[in-house]
Tab-separated table of C-alpha atoms in Angstrom:
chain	number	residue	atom	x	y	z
A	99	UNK	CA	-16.778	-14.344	18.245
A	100	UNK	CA	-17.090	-16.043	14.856
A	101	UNK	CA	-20.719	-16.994	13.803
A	102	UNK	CA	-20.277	-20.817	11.900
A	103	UNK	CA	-23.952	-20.444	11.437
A	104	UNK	CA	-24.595	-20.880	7.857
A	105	UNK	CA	-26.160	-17.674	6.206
A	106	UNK	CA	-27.737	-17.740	2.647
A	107	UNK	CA	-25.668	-15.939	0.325
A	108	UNK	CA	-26.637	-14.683	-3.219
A	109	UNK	CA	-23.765	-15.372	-5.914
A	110	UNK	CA	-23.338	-11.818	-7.058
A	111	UNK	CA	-22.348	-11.002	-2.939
A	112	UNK	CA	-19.947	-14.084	-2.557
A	113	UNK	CA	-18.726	-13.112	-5.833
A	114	UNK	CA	-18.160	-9.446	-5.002
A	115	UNK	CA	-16.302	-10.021	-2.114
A	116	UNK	CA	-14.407	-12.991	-3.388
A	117	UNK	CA	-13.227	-11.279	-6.127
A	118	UNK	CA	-12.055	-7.929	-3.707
A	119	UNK	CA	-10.212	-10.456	-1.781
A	120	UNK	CA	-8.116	-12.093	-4.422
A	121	UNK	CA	-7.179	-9.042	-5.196
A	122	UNK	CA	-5.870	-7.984	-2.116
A	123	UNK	CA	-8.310	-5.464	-1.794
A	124	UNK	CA	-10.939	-4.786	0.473
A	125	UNK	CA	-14.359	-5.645	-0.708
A	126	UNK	CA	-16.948	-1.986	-1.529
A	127	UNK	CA	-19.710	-4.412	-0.068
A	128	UNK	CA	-20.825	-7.586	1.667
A	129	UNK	CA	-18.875	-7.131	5.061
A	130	UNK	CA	-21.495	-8.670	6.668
A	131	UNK	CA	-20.275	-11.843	5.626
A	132	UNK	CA	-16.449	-11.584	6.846
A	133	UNK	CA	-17.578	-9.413	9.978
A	134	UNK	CA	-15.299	-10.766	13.352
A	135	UNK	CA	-14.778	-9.676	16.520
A	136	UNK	CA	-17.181	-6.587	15.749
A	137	UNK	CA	-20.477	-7.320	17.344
A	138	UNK	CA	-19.068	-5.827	20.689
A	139	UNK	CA	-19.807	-2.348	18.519
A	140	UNK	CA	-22.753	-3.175	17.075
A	141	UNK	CA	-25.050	-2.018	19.764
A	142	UNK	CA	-23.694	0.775	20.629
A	143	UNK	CA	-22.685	2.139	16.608
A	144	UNK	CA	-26.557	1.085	15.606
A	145	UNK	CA	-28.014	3.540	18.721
A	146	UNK	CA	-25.896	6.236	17.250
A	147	UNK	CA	-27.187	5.552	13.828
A	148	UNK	CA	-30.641	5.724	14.557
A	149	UNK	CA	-30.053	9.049	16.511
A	150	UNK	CA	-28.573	10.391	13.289
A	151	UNK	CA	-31.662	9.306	11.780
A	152	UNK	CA	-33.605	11.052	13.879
A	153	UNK	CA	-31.791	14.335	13.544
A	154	UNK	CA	-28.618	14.099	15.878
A	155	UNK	CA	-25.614	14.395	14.377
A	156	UNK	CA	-22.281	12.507	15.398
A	157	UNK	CA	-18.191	12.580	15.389
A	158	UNK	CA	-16.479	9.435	15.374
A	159	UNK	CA	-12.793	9.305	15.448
A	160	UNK	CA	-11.545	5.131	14.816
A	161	UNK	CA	-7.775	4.310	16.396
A	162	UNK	CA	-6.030	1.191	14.540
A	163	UNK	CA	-2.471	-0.082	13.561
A	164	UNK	CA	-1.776	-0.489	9.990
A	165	UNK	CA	-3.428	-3.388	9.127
A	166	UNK	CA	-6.186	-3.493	12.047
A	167	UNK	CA	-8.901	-3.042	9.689
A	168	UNK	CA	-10.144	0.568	9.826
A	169	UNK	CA	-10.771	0.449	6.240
A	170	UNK	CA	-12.853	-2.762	6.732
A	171	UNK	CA	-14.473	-1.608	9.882
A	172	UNK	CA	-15.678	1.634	8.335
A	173	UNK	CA	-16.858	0.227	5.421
A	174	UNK	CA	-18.947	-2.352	7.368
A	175	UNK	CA	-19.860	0.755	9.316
A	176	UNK	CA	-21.125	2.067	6.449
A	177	UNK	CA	-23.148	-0.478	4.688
A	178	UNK	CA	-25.248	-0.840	8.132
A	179	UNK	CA	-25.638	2.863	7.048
A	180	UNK	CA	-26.792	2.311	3.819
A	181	UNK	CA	-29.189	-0.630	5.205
A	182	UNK	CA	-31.124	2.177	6.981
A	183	UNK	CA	-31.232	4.154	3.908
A	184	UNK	CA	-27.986	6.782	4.720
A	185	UNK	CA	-25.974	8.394	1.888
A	186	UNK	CA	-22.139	6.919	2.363
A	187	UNK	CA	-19.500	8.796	1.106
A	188	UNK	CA	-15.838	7.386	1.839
A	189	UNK	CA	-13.058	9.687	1.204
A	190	UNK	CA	-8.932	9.083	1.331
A	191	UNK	CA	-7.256	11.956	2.550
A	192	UNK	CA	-3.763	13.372	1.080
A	193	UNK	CA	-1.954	15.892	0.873
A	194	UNK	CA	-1.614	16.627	-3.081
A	195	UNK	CA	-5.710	15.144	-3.696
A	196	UNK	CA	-7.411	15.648	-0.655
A	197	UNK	CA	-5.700	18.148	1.547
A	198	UNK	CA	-7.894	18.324	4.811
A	199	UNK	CA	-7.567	21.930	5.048
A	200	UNK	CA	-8.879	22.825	1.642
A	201	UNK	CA	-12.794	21.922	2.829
A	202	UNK	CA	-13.852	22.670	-0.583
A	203	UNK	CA	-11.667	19.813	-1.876
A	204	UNK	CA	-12.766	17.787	0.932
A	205	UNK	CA	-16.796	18.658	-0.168
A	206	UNK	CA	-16.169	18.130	-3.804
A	207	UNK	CA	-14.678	14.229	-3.074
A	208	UNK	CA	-17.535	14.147	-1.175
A	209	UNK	CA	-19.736	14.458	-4.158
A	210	UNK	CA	-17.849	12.627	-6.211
A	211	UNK	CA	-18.058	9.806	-4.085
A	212	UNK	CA	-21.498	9.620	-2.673
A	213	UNK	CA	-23.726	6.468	-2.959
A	214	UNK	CA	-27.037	5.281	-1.546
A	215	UNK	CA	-28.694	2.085	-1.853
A	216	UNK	CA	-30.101	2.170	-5.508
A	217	UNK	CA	-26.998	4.299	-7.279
A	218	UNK	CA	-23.506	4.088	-7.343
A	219	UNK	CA	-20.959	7.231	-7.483
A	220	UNK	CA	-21.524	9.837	-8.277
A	221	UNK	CA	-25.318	9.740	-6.911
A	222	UNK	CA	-25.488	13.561	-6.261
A	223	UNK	CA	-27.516	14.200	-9.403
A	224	UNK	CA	-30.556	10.934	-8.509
A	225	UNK	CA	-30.533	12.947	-5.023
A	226	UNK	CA	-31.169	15.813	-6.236
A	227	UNK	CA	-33.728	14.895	-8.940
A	228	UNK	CA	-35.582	12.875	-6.646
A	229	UNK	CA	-35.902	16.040	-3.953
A	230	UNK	CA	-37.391	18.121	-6.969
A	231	UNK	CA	-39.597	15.647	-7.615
A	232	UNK	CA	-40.520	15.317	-3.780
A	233	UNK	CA	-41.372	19.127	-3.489
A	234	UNK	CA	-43.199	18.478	-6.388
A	235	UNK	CA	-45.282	15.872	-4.744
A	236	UNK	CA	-45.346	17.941	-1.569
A	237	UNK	CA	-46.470	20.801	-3.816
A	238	UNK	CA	-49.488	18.668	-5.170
A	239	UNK	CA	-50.790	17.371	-1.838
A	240	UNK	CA	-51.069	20.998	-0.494
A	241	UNK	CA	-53.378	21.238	-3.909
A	242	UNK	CA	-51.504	23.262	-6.358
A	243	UNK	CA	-52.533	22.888	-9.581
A	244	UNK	CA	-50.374	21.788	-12.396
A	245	UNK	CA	-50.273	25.632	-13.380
A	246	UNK	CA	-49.552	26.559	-9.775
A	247	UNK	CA	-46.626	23.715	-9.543
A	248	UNK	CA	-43.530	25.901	-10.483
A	249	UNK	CA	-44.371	28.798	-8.275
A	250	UNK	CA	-45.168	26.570	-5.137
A	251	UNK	CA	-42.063	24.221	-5.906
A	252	UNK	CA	-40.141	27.206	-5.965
A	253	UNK	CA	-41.771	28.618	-2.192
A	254	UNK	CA	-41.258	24.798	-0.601
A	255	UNK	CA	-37.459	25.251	-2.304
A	256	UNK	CA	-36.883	28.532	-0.694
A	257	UNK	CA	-38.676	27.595	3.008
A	258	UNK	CA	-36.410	23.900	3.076
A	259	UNK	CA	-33.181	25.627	2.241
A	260	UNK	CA	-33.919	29.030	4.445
A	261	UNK	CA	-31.347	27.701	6.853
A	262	UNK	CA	-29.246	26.527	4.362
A	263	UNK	CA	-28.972	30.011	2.730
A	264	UNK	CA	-28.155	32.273	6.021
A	265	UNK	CA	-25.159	30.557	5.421
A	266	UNK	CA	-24.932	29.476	1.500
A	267	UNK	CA	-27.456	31.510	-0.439
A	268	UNK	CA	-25.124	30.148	-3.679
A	269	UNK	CA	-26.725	26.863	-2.902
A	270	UNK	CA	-30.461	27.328	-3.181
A	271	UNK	CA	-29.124	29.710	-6.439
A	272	UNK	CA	-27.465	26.727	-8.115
A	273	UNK	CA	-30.748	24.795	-7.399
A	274	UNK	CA	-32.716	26.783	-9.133
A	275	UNK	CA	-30.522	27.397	-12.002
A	276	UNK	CA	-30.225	23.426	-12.296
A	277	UNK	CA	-33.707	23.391	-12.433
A	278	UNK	CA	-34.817	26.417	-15.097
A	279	UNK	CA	-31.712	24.866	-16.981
A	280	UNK	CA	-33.925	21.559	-17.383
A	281	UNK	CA	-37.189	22.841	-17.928
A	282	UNK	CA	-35.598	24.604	-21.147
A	283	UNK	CA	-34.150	21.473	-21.980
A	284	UNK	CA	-30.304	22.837	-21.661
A	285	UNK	CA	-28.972	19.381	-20.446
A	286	UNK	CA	-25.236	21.193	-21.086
A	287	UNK	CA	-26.249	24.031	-18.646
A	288	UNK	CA	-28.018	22.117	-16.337
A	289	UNK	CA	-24.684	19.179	-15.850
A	290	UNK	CA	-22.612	22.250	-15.654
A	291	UNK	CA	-24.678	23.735	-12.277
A	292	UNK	CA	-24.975	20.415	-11.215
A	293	UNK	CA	-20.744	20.376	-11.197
A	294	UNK	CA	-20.653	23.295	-9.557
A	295	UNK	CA	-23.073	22.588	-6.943
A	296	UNK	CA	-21.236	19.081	-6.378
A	297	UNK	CA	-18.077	21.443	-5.974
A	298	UNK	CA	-15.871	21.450	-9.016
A	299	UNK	CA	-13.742	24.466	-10.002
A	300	UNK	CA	-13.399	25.759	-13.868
A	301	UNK	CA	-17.615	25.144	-14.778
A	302	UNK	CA	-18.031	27.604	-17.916
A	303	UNK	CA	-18.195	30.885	-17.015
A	304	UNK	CA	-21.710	30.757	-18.862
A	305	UNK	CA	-23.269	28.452	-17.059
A	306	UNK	CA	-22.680	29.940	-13.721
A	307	UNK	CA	-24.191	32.867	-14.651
A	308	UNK	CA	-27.407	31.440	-15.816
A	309	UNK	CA	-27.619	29.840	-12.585
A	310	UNK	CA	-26.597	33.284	-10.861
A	311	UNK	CA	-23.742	32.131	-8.912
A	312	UNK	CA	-20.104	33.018	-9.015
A	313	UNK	CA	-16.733	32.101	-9.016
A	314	UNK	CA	-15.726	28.601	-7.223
A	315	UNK	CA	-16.665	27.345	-3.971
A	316	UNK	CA	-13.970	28.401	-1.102
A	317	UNK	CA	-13.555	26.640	2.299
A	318	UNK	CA	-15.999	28.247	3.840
A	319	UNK	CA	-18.437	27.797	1.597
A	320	UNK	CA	-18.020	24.281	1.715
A	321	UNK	CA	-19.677	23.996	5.267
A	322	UNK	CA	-22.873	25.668	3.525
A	323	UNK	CA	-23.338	23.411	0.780
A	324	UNK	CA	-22.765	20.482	2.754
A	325	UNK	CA	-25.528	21.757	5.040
A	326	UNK	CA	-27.259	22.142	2.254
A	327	UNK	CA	-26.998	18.619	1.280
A	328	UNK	CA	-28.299	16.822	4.146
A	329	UNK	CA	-31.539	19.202	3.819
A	330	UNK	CA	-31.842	17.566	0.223
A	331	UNK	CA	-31.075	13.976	1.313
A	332	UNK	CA	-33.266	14.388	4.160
A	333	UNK	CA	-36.260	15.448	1.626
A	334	UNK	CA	-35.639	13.146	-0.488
A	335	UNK	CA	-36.040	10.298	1.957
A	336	UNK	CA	-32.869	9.806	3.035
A	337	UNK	CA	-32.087	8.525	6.876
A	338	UNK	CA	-29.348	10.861	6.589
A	339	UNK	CA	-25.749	11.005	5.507
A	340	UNK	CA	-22.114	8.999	6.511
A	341	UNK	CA	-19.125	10.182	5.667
A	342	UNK	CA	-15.557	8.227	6.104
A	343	UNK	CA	-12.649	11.082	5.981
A	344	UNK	CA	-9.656	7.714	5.786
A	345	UNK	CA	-6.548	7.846	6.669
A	346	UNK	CA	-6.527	11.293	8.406
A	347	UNK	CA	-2.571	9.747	9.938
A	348	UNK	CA	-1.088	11.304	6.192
A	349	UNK	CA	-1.177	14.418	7.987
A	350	UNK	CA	1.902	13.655	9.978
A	351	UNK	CA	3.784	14.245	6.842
A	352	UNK	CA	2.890	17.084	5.426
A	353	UNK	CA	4.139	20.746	5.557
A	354	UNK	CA	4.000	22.347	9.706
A	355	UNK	CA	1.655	25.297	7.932
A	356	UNK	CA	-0.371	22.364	6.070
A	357	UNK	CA	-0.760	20.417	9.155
A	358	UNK	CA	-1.453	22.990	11.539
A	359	UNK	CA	-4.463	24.549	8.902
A	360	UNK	CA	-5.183	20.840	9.081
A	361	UNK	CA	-5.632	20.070	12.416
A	362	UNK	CA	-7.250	23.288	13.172
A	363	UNK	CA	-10.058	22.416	9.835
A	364	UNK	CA	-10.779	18.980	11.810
A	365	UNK	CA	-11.411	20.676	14.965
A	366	UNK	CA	-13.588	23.187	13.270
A	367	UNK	CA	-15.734	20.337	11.891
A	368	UNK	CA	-16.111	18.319	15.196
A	369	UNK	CA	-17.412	21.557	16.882
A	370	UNK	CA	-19.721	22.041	13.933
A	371	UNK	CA	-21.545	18.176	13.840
A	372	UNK	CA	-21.227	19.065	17.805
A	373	UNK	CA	-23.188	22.262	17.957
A	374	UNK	CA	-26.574	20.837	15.719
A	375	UNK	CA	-25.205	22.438	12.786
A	376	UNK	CA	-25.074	19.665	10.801
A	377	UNK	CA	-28.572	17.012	11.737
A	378	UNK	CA	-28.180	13.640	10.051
A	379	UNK	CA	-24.534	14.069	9.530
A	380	UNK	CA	-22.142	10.869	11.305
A	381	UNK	CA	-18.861	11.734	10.360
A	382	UNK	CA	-15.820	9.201	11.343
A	383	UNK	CA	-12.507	9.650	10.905
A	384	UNK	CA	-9.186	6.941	10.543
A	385	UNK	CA	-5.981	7.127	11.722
A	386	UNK	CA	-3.472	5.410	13.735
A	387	UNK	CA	-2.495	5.894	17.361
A	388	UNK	CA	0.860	7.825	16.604
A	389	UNK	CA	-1.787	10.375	15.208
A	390	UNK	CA	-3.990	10.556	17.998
A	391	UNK	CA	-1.241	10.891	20.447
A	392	UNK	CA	1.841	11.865	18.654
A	393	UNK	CA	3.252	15.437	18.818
A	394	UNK	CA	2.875	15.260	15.501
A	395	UNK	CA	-0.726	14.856	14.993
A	396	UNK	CA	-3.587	15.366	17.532
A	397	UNK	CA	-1.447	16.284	20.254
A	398	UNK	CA	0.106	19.641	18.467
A	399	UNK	CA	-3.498	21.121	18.815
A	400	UNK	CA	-4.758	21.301	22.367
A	401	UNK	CA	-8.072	22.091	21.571
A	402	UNK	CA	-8.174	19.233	19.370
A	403	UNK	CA	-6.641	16.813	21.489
A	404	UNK	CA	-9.151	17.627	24.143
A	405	UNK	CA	-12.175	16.707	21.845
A	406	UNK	CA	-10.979	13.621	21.196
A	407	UNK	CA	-9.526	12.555	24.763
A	408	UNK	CA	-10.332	9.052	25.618
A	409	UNK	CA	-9.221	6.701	27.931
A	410	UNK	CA	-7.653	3.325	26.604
A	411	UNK	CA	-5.573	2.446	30.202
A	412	UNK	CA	-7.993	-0.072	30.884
A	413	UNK	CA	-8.477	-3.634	29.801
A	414	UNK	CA	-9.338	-3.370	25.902
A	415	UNK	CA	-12.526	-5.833	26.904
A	416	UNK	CA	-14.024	-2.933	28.786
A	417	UNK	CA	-13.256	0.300	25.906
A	418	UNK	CA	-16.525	2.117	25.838
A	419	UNK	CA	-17.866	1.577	22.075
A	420	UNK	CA	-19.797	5.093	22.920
A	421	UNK	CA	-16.471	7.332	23.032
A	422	UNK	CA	-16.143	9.476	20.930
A	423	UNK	CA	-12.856	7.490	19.948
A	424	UNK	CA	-12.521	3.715	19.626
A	425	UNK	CA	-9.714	1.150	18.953
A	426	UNK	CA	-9.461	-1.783	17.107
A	427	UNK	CA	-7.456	-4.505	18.560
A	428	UNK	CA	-6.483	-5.937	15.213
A	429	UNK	CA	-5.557	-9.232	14.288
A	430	UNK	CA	-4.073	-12.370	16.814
A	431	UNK	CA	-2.993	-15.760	15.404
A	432	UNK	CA	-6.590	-16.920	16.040
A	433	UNK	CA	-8.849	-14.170	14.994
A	434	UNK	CA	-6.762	-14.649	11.464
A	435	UNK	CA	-7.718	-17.983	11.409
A	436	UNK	CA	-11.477	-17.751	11.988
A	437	UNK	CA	-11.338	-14.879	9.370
A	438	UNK	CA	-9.910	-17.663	7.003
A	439	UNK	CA	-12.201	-19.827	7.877
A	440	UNK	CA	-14.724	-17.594	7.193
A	441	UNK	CA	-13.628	-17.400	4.138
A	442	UNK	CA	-13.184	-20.655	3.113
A	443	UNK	CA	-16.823	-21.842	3.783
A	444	UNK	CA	-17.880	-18.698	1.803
A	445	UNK	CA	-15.644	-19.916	-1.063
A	446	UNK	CA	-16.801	-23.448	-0.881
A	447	UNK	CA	-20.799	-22.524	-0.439
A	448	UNK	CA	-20.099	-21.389	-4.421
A	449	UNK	CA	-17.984	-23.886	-5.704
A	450	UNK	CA	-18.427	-27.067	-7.720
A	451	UNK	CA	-17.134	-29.445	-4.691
A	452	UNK	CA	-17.713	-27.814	-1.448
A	453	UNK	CA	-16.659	-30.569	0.210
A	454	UNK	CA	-13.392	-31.194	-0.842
A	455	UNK	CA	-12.766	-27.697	-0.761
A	456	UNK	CA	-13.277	-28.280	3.388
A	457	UNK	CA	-10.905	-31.281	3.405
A	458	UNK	CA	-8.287	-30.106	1.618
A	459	UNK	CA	-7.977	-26.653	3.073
A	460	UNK	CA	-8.866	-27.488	6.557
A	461	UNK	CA	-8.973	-25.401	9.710
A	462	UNK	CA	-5.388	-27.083	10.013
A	463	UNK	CA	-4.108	-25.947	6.537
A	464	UNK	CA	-5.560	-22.454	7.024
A	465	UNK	CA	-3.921	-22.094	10.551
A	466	UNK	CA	-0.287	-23.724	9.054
A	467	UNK	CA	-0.878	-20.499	5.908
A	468	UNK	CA	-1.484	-17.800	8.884
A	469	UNK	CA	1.458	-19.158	10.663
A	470	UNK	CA	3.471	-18.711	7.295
A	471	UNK	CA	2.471	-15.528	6.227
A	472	UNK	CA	2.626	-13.742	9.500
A	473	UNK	CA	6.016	-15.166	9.488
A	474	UNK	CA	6.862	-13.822	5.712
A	475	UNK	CA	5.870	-10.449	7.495
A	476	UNK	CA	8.339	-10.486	10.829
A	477	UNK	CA	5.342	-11.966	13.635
A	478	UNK	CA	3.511	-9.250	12.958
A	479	UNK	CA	-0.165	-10.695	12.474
A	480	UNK	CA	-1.368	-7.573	12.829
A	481	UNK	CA	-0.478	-6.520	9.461
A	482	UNK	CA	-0.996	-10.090	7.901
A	483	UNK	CA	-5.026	-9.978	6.936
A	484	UNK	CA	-4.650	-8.111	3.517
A	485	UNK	CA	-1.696	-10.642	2.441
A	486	UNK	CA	-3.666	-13.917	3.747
A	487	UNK	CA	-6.522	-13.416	2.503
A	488	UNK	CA	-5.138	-12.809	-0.964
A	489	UNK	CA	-2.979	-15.799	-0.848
A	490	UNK	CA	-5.467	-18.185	0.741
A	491	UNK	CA	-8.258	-17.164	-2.242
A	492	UNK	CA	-5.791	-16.608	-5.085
A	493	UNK	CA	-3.231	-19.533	-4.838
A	494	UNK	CA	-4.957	-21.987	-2.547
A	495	UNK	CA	-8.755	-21.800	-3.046
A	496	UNK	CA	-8.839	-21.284	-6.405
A	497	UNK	CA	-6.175	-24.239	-7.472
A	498	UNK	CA	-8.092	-26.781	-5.423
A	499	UNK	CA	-11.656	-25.716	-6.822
A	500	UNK	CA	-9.839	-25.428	-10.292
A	501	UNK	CA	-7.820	-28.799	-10.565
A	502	UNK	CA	-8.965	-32.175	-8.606
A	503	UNK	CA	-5.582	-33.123	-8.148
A	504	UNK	CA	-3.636	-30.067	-6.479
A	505	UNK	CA	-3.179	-30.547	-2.981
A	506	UNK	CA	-1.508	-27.567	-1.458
A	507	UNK	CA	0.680	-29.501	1.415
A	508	UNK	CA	2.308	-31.048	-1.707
A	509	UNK	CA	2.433	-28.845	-4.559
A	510	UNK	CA	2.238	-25.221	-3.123
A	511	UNK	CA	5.120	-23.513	-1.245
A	512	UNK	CA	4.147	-19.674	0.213
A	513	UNK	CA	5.994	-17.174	-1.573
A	514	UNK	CA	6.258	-13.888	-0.827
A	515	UNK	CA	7.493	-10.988	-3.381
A	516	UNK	CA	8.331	-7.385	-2.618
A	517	UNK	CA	6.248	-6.055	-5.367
A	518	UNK	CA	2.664	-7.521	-4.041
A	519	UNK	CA	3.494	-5.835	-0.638
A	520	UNK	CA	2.015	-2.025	0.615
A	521	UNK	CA	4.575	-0.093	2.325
A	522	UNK	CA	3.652	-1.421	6.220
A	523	UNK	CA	3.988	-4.854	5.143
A	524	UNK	CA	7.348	-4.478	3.199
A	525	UNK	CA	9.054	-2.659	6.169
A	526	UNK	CA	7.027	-5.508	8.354
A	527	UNK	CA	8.807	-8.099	5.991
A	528	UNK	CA	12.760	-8.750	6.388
A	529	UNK	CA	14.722	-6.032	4.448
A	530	UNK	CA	17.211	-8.192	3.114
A	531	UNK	CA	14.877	-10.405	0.838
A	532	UNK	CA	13.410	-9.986	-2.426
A	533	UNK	CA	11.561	-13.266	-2.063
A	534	UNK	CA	10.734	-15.223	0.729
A	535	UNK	CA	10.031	-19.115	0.266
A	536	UNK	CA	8.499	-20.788	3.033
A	537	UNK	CA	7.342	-24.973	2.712
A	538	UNK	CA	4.241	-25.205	4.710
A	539	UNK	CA	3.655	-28.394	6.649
């Protein structure tokens, strides 16, 4: 249900997500504020966050059409994360960038893209700082002097990671060498342990052996280090750490060998967060439901398919937002226009004449544009949102907060070119037309 409750917004968050959505892009943050037909999850996705928090670890696997939102859902997802102080690290999977069987890759995105609360991408080096500084304060409650600080900073180092390095003893090395590497005031040196900690391949030869470590990190590896790092987010205050793996469907298309190493990597990791390996870990992936039940995807691995069974024969009202796989319905005539809504009171709450920006783009207007679009794109609502929303902000909202006289009944006719469209909604679209011209009512 849509929530017409009015909700104090700052400028800088209306702007954000304004801004996303005239793009055609999905906003980084402020889902909150476009959040529909979600709060059935909420319950149930907040318990499993707070378990997380508490040391549990969890495997979420999200089922959606093109265009259902998974990329919104997980990102709202994610900044309830963040609210309870989580890491959030959202990563696209591919086959040339990200190949899901290469781990290492997979950990090194990782890096690259983790956030918290106070610091953008790539936050790995503030986390890490800030656990030094914790043992450090750890170190001086248990009484160490200032004389006594390295050597006790270096005991609570080696006791937190002891786990850690039964698996990765690289990891605690690269620690330390990140840390000597500062204390002689080598910043060079110490950014170059820091890269190879976060994963990268190529760091200078020299480096790596002033930290002690060699070579790059492999596959297996990778399952250390990311241990490693939920032991220093979880020092370093964090609740713990959430990790998107999007679009997990590109597998489909990739080499048998590829897919199969694949398949078999993602199966490996749900048995790891499964077994306690991995406390204040939730990991979700993305994908569509010719993935989950396609020979081509879930179904070509038994085991795999098994670990992610779940049953969607019932009534969609009644899915179980606790499975360890859920679906989103996507988007119906009506849900699009109570997102659109939505978004027009958002627009008009920052604009110079709210209220004309309500009387000319009524709930009328909004419902005639969903009607239009949808029909630019075959019927299929489902993949309309992205489209809409960009067309509703961009060439409606912004003409009628810009110039007093533009009415969009009169002076705006939907138009729809072949070069603003993704892939799902050109095929969506009819094949035979560069540009479709549609006069709204």
């Amino acid at each position: 249900m849509i929530d017409h409750r009015p909700t104090p917004v700052s400028a800088a968050r209306r702007r954000t997500v304004i801004d996303a959505l005239r793009r055609g892009a999905v906003p980084e943050s402020g889902l909150d504020l476009l959040a529909t037909g979600l709060g059935r999850f909420e319950a149930a996705l907040d318990q499993e966050l707070d378990a997380v928090a508490s040391g549990a670890s969890v495997f979420k696997a999200v089922r959606g059409e093109y265009g259902s939102g998974k990329t919104f859902f997980t990102r709202w997802l994610g900044e309830r994360a963040k609210r309870r102080n989580f890491a959030v690290a959202e990563i696209q999977i591919s086959e040339n960038e990200t190949p899901l069987h290469k781990l290492e890759t997979v950990y090194r995105r990782l890096t690259e893209r983790l956030t918290t609360a106070s610091f953008p991408p790539s936050a790995l080096r503030p986390v890490v700082d800030a656990w030094f500084y914790a043992l450090e304060e750890d170190a001086l409650a248990a009484g160490a002097s200032e004389d006594e600080l390295p050597g006790e900073v270096e005991k609570l180092l080696v006791a937190r990671l002891a786990e850690v390095s039964r698996h990765a003893p690289s990891f605690a090395a690269a620690l330390r060498g990140y840390r000597a590497a500062l204390a002689e005031g080598d910043e060079a040196t110490a950014a170059a342990v820091l890269a190879w900690l976060g994963g990268q391949p190529h760091v200078a030869a020299a480096a790596r052996r002033a930290a002690g470590v060699r070579g790059d990190l492999d596959h297996f590896g990778a399952l250390g280090f990311l241990q490693g790092l939920l032991t220093v987010l979880r020092d370093s205050g964090h609740a713990g750490l959430f990790v998107v793996l999007d679009e997990v469907e590109t597998l489909q298309r990739v080499r048998s060998d590829a897919r199969d190493k694949a398949l078999n990597a993602l199966r490996q990791l749900i048995d790891e967060v499964h077994s306690g390996r991995f406390p204040g870990l939730y990991l979700v992936i993305t994908g569509t439901p010719a993935f989950y039940d396609g020979q081509q995807g879930v179904q070509r691995l038994a085991p795999l398919a098994q670990r992610l069974a779940t049953d969607f024969t019932t009534d969609p009202r009644f899915d179980n937002p606790r499975a360890v796989q859920v679906r989103l319905p996507g988007f119906t005539q009506d849900s699009l226009v109570g997102l659109g809504v939505t978004i027009r009171n958002l627009y008009a709450a920052g604009a110079g004449a709210p209220e004309r920006i309500g009387s000319v783009v009524d709930d009328a207007y909004i419902a005639d544009l969903a009607r239009a679009v949808g029909g630019a794109l075959g019927g299929k609502v489902g993949v309309a949102p992205r489209l809409f929303l960009k067309k509703l902000v961009g060439d409606v909202l912004d003409r009628v907060d810009q110039f007093e006289d533009f009415d969009p009944r009169r002076h705006y006719a939907l138009t729809v070119s072949s070069s603003e469209l993704s892939d799902v909604e050109r095929n969506a679209a009819a094949s035979s037309a560069d540009d479709i011209e549609l006069d709204l009512p």
